[in-house]
Amino acid sequence: MLSRAKKFCLTALLSAMAISAQEASAQTIKADVFLYSYNDPFIKELSSYYKDPSIVADFKIGIYNSSQDMLAEQSLISRALTKKTQGIIVNPVDANNVKSLIEIAKKADCPIVFINRKPSDEDLLSYDKAFFVGSNSKLAGNLQADIMDRYFKEHTDADKNGDGVIHYALIEGEVNHQDTIQRNLGLNDALEVKAYKYEKDVSIVANWDYNQAYKQFSNYIANPAHLASLECIFSNNDAMAGGVIHALQEKGYNLGQNNEKYIPIIGVDATSNGKTLVDKGYMIASLKNDARAQVMLSLKIISLLNEGKSVDSESLGLNVSSQSLYVPYSVIE
Ligand code: BGC
């Protein structure tokens, strides 16, 4: 977790960046952003910050959709490099297959910052101008467990049969994604030390996607015994939580604050849709995956490297280890 001093530094850095962005500098940096898919609601929101004039005033930004196609991604990046880009920011299609992207950036001596989808440390460390900016997902899992446990303490009849054992469903993102892995590790670690005992009834891998979550969860609760025994739901993101809530609502559950049929569910991201689900009382909380801070840090890294300065915990106000940075989460409820 971040120390108070580090948190303060990050906040100070982000506001200083906003101020310097407002005083548009004569020295504009040309940077290009490559997103794995515009169909992903969190990534769509993240991309909007690369268009926010208060953030990008010092940059000339190009934004490209790789449409989940690695070949398209590679050729878009090669083209940007031939057009003398000064910074590549990639949200890679496949984070386990980025060696060639790092190689072409290295050949052109161009900084490359990965955002949201993390390559291995080995790949990052193969080039001293390659960095990763993401979120502290273990913390998100810890917070999900804490919030849910507090819910059961405050609503003792939510433990339907009063046996002190809470039966839950886990809705998972892409299996190899660092956020899926870390959120679930953080969740398990924190659940293990609670007074209630938590038992997983089912894991559903829905790859971050609303429709996949809706279909698979609908099938699961089509069995009345499954629905009857389920006491809470942890979702790795808000989009999948939305799909699950849709399926629950078709069964008359989670229709609003005063609804007796209610299964507590918690998401991650706090996208605008996620916040609406919380505001309407369909979902108990979400955890803010701070896309704005991640975007600002990615740009700060590009400018530091272009100025020949070092990228470290001091220059960024956030711990940098193995060329990676993890922005903390906050609770939205
Ligand atoms: C977000 C997901 C998103 C994924 C894309 C995660 O950090 O929580 O909503 O689909 O990143 O890589």
Tab-separated table of C-alpha atoms and ligand atoms in Angstrom:
chain	number	residue	atom	x	y	z
A	1	MET	CA	0.000	0.000	0.000
A	2	LEU	CA	1.112	3.598	-0.568
A	3	SER	CA	2.485	5.581	2.318
A	4	ARG	CA	0.743	8.884	3.087
A	5	ALA	CA	3.780	10.763	1.759
A	6	LYS	CA	3.738	8.863	-1.554
A	7	LYS	CA	-0.020	9.408	-1.928
A	8	PHE	CA	0.532	13.102	-1.388
A	9	CYS	CA	3.339	13.169	-3.970
A	10	LEU	CA	1.164	11.424	-6.571
A	11	THR	CA	-1.671	13.899	-6.015
A	12	ALA	CA	0.786	16.804	-6.165
A	13	LEU	CA	2.345	15.431	-9.346
A	14	LEU	CA	-1.010	14.977	-11.064
A	15	SER	CA	-2.164	18.482	-10.215
A	16	ALA	CA	1.201	19.937	-11.247
A	17	MET	CA	0.845	18.105	-14.574
A	18	ALA	CA	-2.638	19.526	-15.056
A	19	ILE	CA	-1.306	23.034	-14.426
A	20	SER	CA	1.629	22.617	-16.783
A	21	ALA	CA	-0.747	21.216	-19.405
A	22	GLN	CA	-2.860	24.354	-19.135
A	23	GLU	CA	0.201	26.521	-19.826
A	24	ALA	CA	0.688	24.894	-23.260
A	25	SER	CA	4.399	24.655	-23.902
A	26	ALA	CA	6.028	25.495	-27.209
A	27	GLN	CA	7.684	22.090	-27.152
A	28	THR	CA	4.999	19.697	-28.220
A	29	ILE	CA	5.754	15.984	-27.985
A	30	LYS	CA	4.326	13.690	-30.661
A	31	ALA	CA	2.994	10.527	-28.994
A	32	ASP	CA	0.787	7.725	-30.296
A	33	VAL	CA	-1.637	5.555	-28.339
A	34	PHE	CA	-2.685	2.037	-29.396
A	35	LEU	CA	-5.691	0.459	-27.679
A	36	TYR	CA	-6.452	-3.259	-27.773
A	37	SER	CA	-10.196	-2.699	-28.284
A	38	TYR	CA	-12.685	0.158	-28.345
A	39	ASN	CA	-15.411	-2.337	-27.424
A	40	ASP	CA	-14.092	-2.488	-23.870
A	41	PRO	CA	-15.966	0.113	-21.768
A	42	PHE	CA	-13.082	0.733	-19.351
A	43	ILE	CA	-10.606	1.219	-22.220
A	44	LYS	CA	-13.056	3.533	-23.976
A	45	GLU	CA	-13.180	5.690	-20.848
A	46	LEU	CA	-9.393	5.543	-20.507
A	47	SER	CA	-8.994	6.671	-24.136
A	48	SER	CA	-11.128	9.759	-23.450
A	49	TYR	CA	-8.377	11.161	-21.198
A	50	TYR	CA	-5.963	11.153	-24.153
A	51	LYS	CA	-8.372	13.620	-25.784
A	52	ASP	CA	-8.763	15.842	-22.727
A	53	PRO	CA	-7.145	19.214	-23.519
A	54	SER	CA	-6.301	19.819	-19.850
A	55	ILE	CA	-4.158	16.646	-19.907
A	56	VAL	CA	-2.624	16.579	-23.390
A	57	ALA	CA	-1.884	20.258	-24.084
A	58	ASP	CA	1.869	19.548	-24.294
A	59	PHE	CA	1.354	16.660	-26.731
A	60	LYS	CA	0.247	15.921	-30.243
A	61	ILE	CA	-1.594	12.633	-29.707
A	62	GLY	CA	-2.707	10.046	-32.247
A	63	ILE	CA	-5.115	7.335	-31.020
A	64	TYR	CA	-5.485	3.995	-32.820
A	65	ASN	CA	-7.750	0.987	-32.330
A	66	SER	CA	-5.910	-2.335	-32.719
A	67	SER	CA	-9.334	-4.094	-32.786
A	68	GLN	CA	-7.909	-7.123	-30.938
A	69	ASP	CA	-5.674	-7.853	-33.918
A	70	MET	CA	-1.954	-8.246	-33.170
A	71	LEU	CA	-0.896	-7.842	-36.795
A	72	ALA	CA	-2.841	-4.604	-37.103
A	73	GLU	CA	-1.295	-3.418	-33.837
A	74	GLN	CA	2.237	-4.138	-35.009
A	75	SER	CA	1.773	-2.431	-38.378
A	76	LEU	CA	0.138	0.658	-36.790
A	77	ILE	CA	3.080	0.952	-34.391
A	78	SER	CA	5.676	0.469	-37.163
A	79	ARG	CA	3.984	3.193	-39.183
A	80	ALA	CA	4.003	5.596	-36.211
A	81	LEU	CA	7.723	4.915	-35.735
A	82	THR	CA	8.483	5.731	-39.369
A	83	LYS	CA	6.558	8.987	-38.857
A	84	LYS	CA	8.969	9.928	-36.077
A	85	THR	CA	6.715	9.510	-33.082
A	86	GLN	CA	8.439	10.418	-29.813
A	87	GLY	CA	6.459	8.019	-27.657
A	88	ILE	CA	4.492	4.807	-28.089
A	89	ILE	CA	1.776	4.098	-25.508
A	90	VAL	CA	0.377	0.596	-25.958
A	91	ASN	CA	-2.535	-1.155	-24.382
A	92	PRO	CA	-1.438	-4.418	-26.010
A	93	VAL	CA	-3.715	-6.977	-27.640
A	94	ASP	CA	-1.672	-9.795	-26.073
A	95	ALA	CA	0.585	-8.712	-23.205
A	96	ASN	CA	2.403	-12.058	-23.417
A	97	ASN	CA	3.466	-11.341	-26.980
A	98	VAL	CA	5.126	-7.963	-26.993
A	99	LYS	CA	8.782	-8.815	-27.673
A	100	SER	CA	8.579	-7.622	-31.281
A	101	LEU	CA	6.898	-4.345	-30.236
A	102	ILE	CA	9.661	-3.651	-27.741
A	103	GLU	CA	12.305	-4.522	-30.332
A	104	ILE	CA	11.013	-2.103	-32.960
A	105	ALA	CA	10.694	0.698	-30.388
A	106	LYS	CA	14.213	-0.031	-29.150
A	107	LYS	CA	15.610	0.024	-32.682
A	108	ALA	CA	14.096	3.480	-33.167
A	109	ASP	CA	15.292	4.554	-29.678
A	110	CYS	CA	11.685	5.497	-28.920
A	111	PRO	CA	10.147	5.238	-25.422
A	112	ILE	CA	7.370	2.645	-25.122
A	113	VAL	CA	4.885	2.672	-22.257
A	114	PHE	CA	2.482	-0.220	-21.769
A	115	ILE	CA	-0.756	0.704	-20.081
A	116	ASN	CA	-3.372	-1.480	-18.344
A	117	ARG	CA	-2.218	-4.841	-19.818
A	118	LYS	CA	1.104	-5.894	-18.322
A	119	PRO	CA	3.956	-7.621	-20.164
A	120	SER	CA	6.351	-9.802	-18.177
A	121	ASP	CA	9.100	-8.127	-16.144
A	122	GLU	CA	11.597	-9.895	-18.382
A	123	ASP	CA	10.179	-8.216	-21.503
A	124	LEU	CA	10.029	-4.795	-19.862
A	125	LEU	CA	13.560	-5.053	-18.507
A	126	SER	CA	14.912	-5.898	-21.972
A	127	TYR	CA	14.726	-2.153	-22.822
A	128	ASP	CA	15.473	0.686	-20.416
A	129	LYS	CA	12.874	2.923	-22.107
A	130	ALA	CA	10.015	0.402	-21.671
A	131	PHE	CA	7.604	0.961	-18.765
A	132	PHE	CA	4.263	-0.301	-17.523
A	133	VAL	CA	1.516	1.760	-15.878
A	134	GLY	CA	-1.445	-0.066	-14.352
A	135	SER	CA	-3.336	-0.406	-11.106
A	136	ASN	CA	-2.693	-2.072	-7.765
A	137	SER	CA	-5.128	-4.914	-8.342
A	138	LYS	CA	-4.239	-6.888	-5.231
A	139	LEU	CA	-5.513	-3.914	-3.265
A	140	ALA	CA	-8.766	-3.978	-5.289
A	141	GLY	CA	-9.293	-7.621	-4.266
A	142	ASN	CA	-8.541	-6.819	-0.597
A	143	LEU	CA	-11.017	-3.938	-0.655
A	144	GLN	CA	-13.737	-6.054	-2.287
A	145	ALA	CA	-13.404	-8.576	0.553
A	146	ASP	CA	-13.474	-5.860	3.241
A	147	ILE	CA	-16.558	-4.145	1.831
A	148	MET	CA	-18.457	-7.415	1.392
A	149	ASP	CA	-17.574	-8.617	4.869
A	150	ARG	CA	-18.762	-5.337	6.336
A	151	TYR	CA	-22.036	-5.791	4.407
A	152	PHE	CA	-22.607	-9.191	6.052
A	153	LYS	CA	-21.862	-7.780	9.494
A	154	GLU	CA	-24.398	-5.007	8.899
A	155	HIS	CA	-27.012	-7.310	7.280
A	156	THR	CA	-26.831	-10.513	9.293
A	157	ASP	CA	-29.851	-12.055	7.498
A	158	ALA	CA	-27.950	-11.857	4.185
A	159	ASP	CA	-26.289	-15.059	5.435
A	160	LYS	CA	-29.440	-16.812	4.232
A	161	ASN	CA	-29.251	-19.949	6.396
A	162	GLY	CA	-27.365	-18.250	9.246
A	163	ASP	CA	-24.590	-20.852	9.236
A	164	GLY	CA	-21.697	-18.342	9.209
A	165	VAL	CA	-20.618	-19.634	5.792
A	166	ILE	CA	-21.073	-17.255	2.844
A	167	HIS	CA	-21.529	-18.894	-0.558
A	168	TYR	CA	-20.261	-16.767	-3.407
A	169	ALA	CA	-19.841	-16.617	-7.169
A	170	LEU	CA	-16.683	-15.206	-8.734
A	171	ILE	CA	-16.958	-13.582	-12.157
A	172	GLU	CA	-13.512	-13.492	-13.732
A	173	GLY	CA	-11.780	-11.421	-16.423
A	174	GLU	CA	-9.312	-12.810	-18.989
A	175	VAL	CA	-7.393	-15.643	-17.328
A	176	ASN	CA	-3.870	-14.413	-18.179
A	177	HIS	CA	-4.536	-10.762	-17.378
A	178	GLN	CA	-2.528	-9.492	-14.403
A	179	ASP	CA	-5.627	-7.735	-13.036
A	180	THR	CA	-7.659	-10.967	-12.958
A	181	ILE	CA	-4.822	-12.815	-11.239
A	182	GLN	CA	-3.991	-10.106	-8.693
A	183	ARG	CA	-7.600	-9.146	-7.884
A	184	ASN	CA	-8.397	-12.776	-7.137
A	185	LEU	CA	-5.251	-13.284	-5.055
A	186	GLY	CA	-6.068	-10.149	-3.077
A	187	LEU	CA	-9.669	-11.285	-2.644
A	188	ASN	CA	-8.745	-14.785	-1.444
A	189	ASP	CA	-6.080	-13.531	0.969
A	190	ALA	CA	-8.452	-11.063	2.577
A	191	LEU	CA	-11.446	-13.457	2.712
A	192	GLU	CA	-9.349	-16.060	4.495
A	193	VAL	CA	-8.904	-13.934	7.588
A	194	LYS	CA	-12.539	-12.869	8.038
A	195	ALA	CA	-14.816	-14.098	10.842
A	196	TYR	CA	-17.329	-15.357	8.263
A	197	LYS	CA	-16.107	-18.314	6.242
A	198	TYR	CA	-16.364	-17.748	2.459
A	199	GLU	CA	-16.977	-20.667	0.110
A	200	LYS	CA	-16.902	-20.362	-3.677
A	201	ASP	CA	-19.933	-22.027	-5.346
A	202	VAL	CA	-18.870	-21.179	-8.904
A	203	SER	CA	-16.242	-19.389	-11.008
A	204	ILE	CA	-17.377	-17.957	-14.310
A	205	VAL	CA	-14.746	-16.721	-16.763
A	206	ALA	CA	-16.424	-13.988	-18.810
A	207	ASN	CA	-13.322	-12.187	-20.192
A	208	TRP	CA	-14.329	-8.726	-18.877
A	209	ASP	CA	-17.430	-8.812	-21.068
A	210	TYR	CA	-21.040	-7.889	-20.222
A	211	ASN	CA	-22.664	-10.331	-22.668
A	212	GLN	CA	-20.506	-13.308	-21.731
A	213	ALA	CA	-21.246	-12.678	-18.052
A	214	TYR	CA	-24.970	-12.272	-18.729
A	215	LYS	CA	-25.223	-15.519	-20.725
A	216	GLN	CA	-23.142	-17.709	-18.428
A	217	PHE	CA	-24.661	-16.386	-15.223
A	218	SER	CA	-28.213	-16.732	-16.631
A	219	ASN	CA	-27.440	-20.378	-17.350
A	220	TYR	CA	-26.090	-20.870	-13.843
A	221	ILE	CA	-29.106	-19.411	-12.059
A	222	ALA	CA	-31.527	-21.206	-14.356
A	223	ASN	CA	-31.049	-23.933	-11.746
A	224	PRO	CA	-33.232	-22.732	-8.809
A	225	ALA	CA	-30.997	-24.504	-6.258
A	226	HIS	CA	-28.024	-22.424	-7.434
A	227	LEU	CA	-29.908	-19.165	-7.073
A	228	ALA	CA	-31.294	-20.162	-3.674
A	229	SER	CA	-27.912	-20.915	-2.129
A	230	LEU	CA	-25.950	-17.968	-3.578
A	231	GLU	CA	-25.240	-15.268	-0.982
A	232	CYS	CA	-22.911	-12.830	-2.741
A	233	ILE	CA	-21.029	-12.134	-5.967
A	234	PHE	CA	-17.553	-10.740	-6.606
A	235	SER	CA	-16.932	-9.507	-10.128
A	236	ASN	CA	-13.485	-8.656	-11.519
A	237	ASN	CA	-14.993	-5.628	-13.292
A	238	ASP	CA	-18.151	-3.533	-13.598
A	239	ALA	CA	-18.993	-4.549	-17.168
A	240	MET	CA	-19.382	-8.204	-16.127
A	241	ALA	CA	-21.210	-7.146	-12.941
A	242	GLY	CA	-23.669	-5.336	-15.254
A	243	GLY	CA	-24.331	-8.580	-17.172
A	244	VAL	CA	-24.844	-10.515	-13.928
A	245	ILE	CA	-27.226	-7.864	-12.568
A	246	HIS	CA	-29.235	-7.998	-15.796
A	247	ALA	CA	-29.612	-11.784	-15.329
A	248	LEU	CA	-30.574	-11.337	-11.645
A	249	GLN	CA	-33.149	-8.684	-12.511
A	250	GLU	CA	-34.826	-11.055	-14.958
A	251	LYS	CA	-35.416	-13.281	-11.908
A	252	GLY	CA	-36.794	-10.365	-9.861
A	253	TYR	CA	-33.564	-9.799	-7.883
A	254	ASN	CA	-31.522	-6.585	-7.356
A	255	LEU	CA	-34.207	-4.237	-8.582
A	256	GLY	CA	-33.403	-1.396	-6.156
A	257	GLN	CA	-32.802	-0.450	-2.541
A	258	ASN	CA	-36.000	-1.810	-1.004
A	259	ASN	CA	-36.123	-5.032	-2.910
A	260	GLU	CA	-36.253	-8.072	-0.620
A	261	LYS	CA	-34.689	-10.304	-3.210
A	262	TYR	CA	-31.158	-9.022	-3.228
A	263	ILE	CA	-27.777	-10.658	-3.698
A	264	PRO	CA	-24.939	-8.275	-2.827
A	265	ILE	CA	-22.522	-7.819	-5.718
A	266	ILE	CA	-19.383	-5.746	-6.005
A	267	GLY	CA	-17.414	-4.724	-9.101
A	268	VAL	CA	-14.177	-2.986	-10.046
A	269	ASP	CA	-13.447	0.070	-12.295
A	270	ALA	CA	-16.159	2.559	-11.263
A	271	THR	CA	-16.842	3.289	-14.935
A	272	SER	CA	-19.792	5.599	-15.503
A	273	ASN	CA	-22.044	2.523	-15.935
A	274	GLY	CA	-20.572	0.974	-12.787
A	275	LYS	CA	-21.301	4.117	-10.791
A	276	THR	CA	-24.892	4.120	-12.074
A	277	LEU	CA	-25.331	0.520	-10.853
A	278	VAL	CA	-24.118	1.618	-7.405
A	279	ASP	CA	-26.258	4.793	-7.388
A	280	LYS	CA	-29.377	2.794	-8.255
A	281	GLY	CA	-28.675	0.361	-5.415
A	282	TYR	CA	-28.226	-2.621	-7.761
A	283	MET	CA	-24.586	-3.115	-6.715
A	284	ILE	CA	-23.117	-2.373	-3.277
A	285	ALA	CA	-19.850	-0.749	-4.411
A	286	SER	CA	-17.134	-0.493	-7.007
A	287	LEU	CA	-13.428	0.289	-6.803
A	288	LYS	CA	-12.087	3.120	-8.872
A	289	ASN	CA	-9.507	1.955	-11.398
A	290	ASP	CA	-8.055	5.423	-11.877
A	291	ALA	CA	-7.717	5.725	-15.663
A	292	ARG	CA	-7.054	9.469	-15.510
A	293	ALA	CA	-4.020	9.017	-13.238
A	294	GLN	CA	-2.744	6.132	-15.391
A	295	VAL	CA	-3.016	8.212	-18.569
A	296	MET	CA	-1.268	11.189	-16.953
A	297	LEU	CA	1.554	8.970	-15.694
A	298	SER	CA	2.013	7.359	-19.119
A	299	LEU	CA	2.446	10.834	-20.644
A	300	LYS	CA	4.740	12.000	-17.867
A	301	ILE	CA	7.020	9.008	-18.524
A	302	ILE	CA	7.151	9.858	-22.235
A	303	SER	CA	8.083	13.449	-21.495
A	304	LEU	CA	10.717	12.560	-18.885
A	305	LEU	CA	12.380	10.152	-21.308
A	306	ASN	CA	12.298	12.713	-24.116
A	307	GLU	CA	13.995	15.201	-21.807
A	308	GLY	CA	16.655	12.611	-20.963
A	309	LYS	CA	15.523	12.523	-17.324
A	310	SER	CA	15.183	9.419	-15.216
A	311	VAL	CA	11.870	7.742	-14.550
A	312	ASP	CA	11.787	6.782	-10.899
A	313	SER	CA	9.773	6.972	-7.714
A	314	GLU	CA	11.041	10.480	-7.080
A	315	SER	CA	10.180	11.931	-10.484
A	316	LEU	CA	6.738	10.270	-10.490
A	317	GLY	CA	5.671	10.382	-6.830
A	318	LEU	CA	4.704	6.716	-7.018
A	319	ASN	CA	6.792	3.624	-6.376
A	320	VAL	CA	8.505	2.359	-9.559
A	321	SER	CA	9.734	-1.212	-9.431
A	322	SER	CA	10.937	-3.334	-12.353
A	323	GLN	CA	9.976	-0.418	-14.635
A	324	SER	CA	6.344	-0.752	-13.496
A	325	LEU	CA	3.934	1.509	-11.610
A	326	TYR	CA	0.660	0.584	-9.942
A	327	VAL	CA	-1.907	3.294	-9.180
A	328	PRO	CA	-3.955	2.667	-6.004
A	329	TYR	CA	-7.753	2.167	-5.949
A	330	SER	CA	-10.393	4.096	-4.046
A	331	VAL	CA	-13.822	2.916	-2.891
A	332	ILE	CA	-16.987	4.143	-4.634
A	333	GLU	CA	-20.171	3.266	-2.724
B	1	BGC	C1	-10.362	-3.472	-16.265
B	1	BGC	C2	-11.313	-4.163	-17.186
B	1	BGC	C3	-10.792	-4.102	-18.611
B	1	BGC	C4	-9.381	-4.650	-18.691
B	1	BGC	C5	-8.821	-4.506	-20.102
B	1	BGC	C6	-8.981	-4.053	-16.420
B	1	BGC	O1	-8.093	-3.332	-15.625
B	1	BGC	O2	-10.787	-3.621	-14.933
B	1	BGC	O3	-12.585	-3.582	-17.137
B	1	BGC	O4	-11.650	-4.864	-19.435
B	1	BGC	O5	-8.560	-3.967	-17.773
B	1	BGC	O6	-7.489	-4.849	-20.183
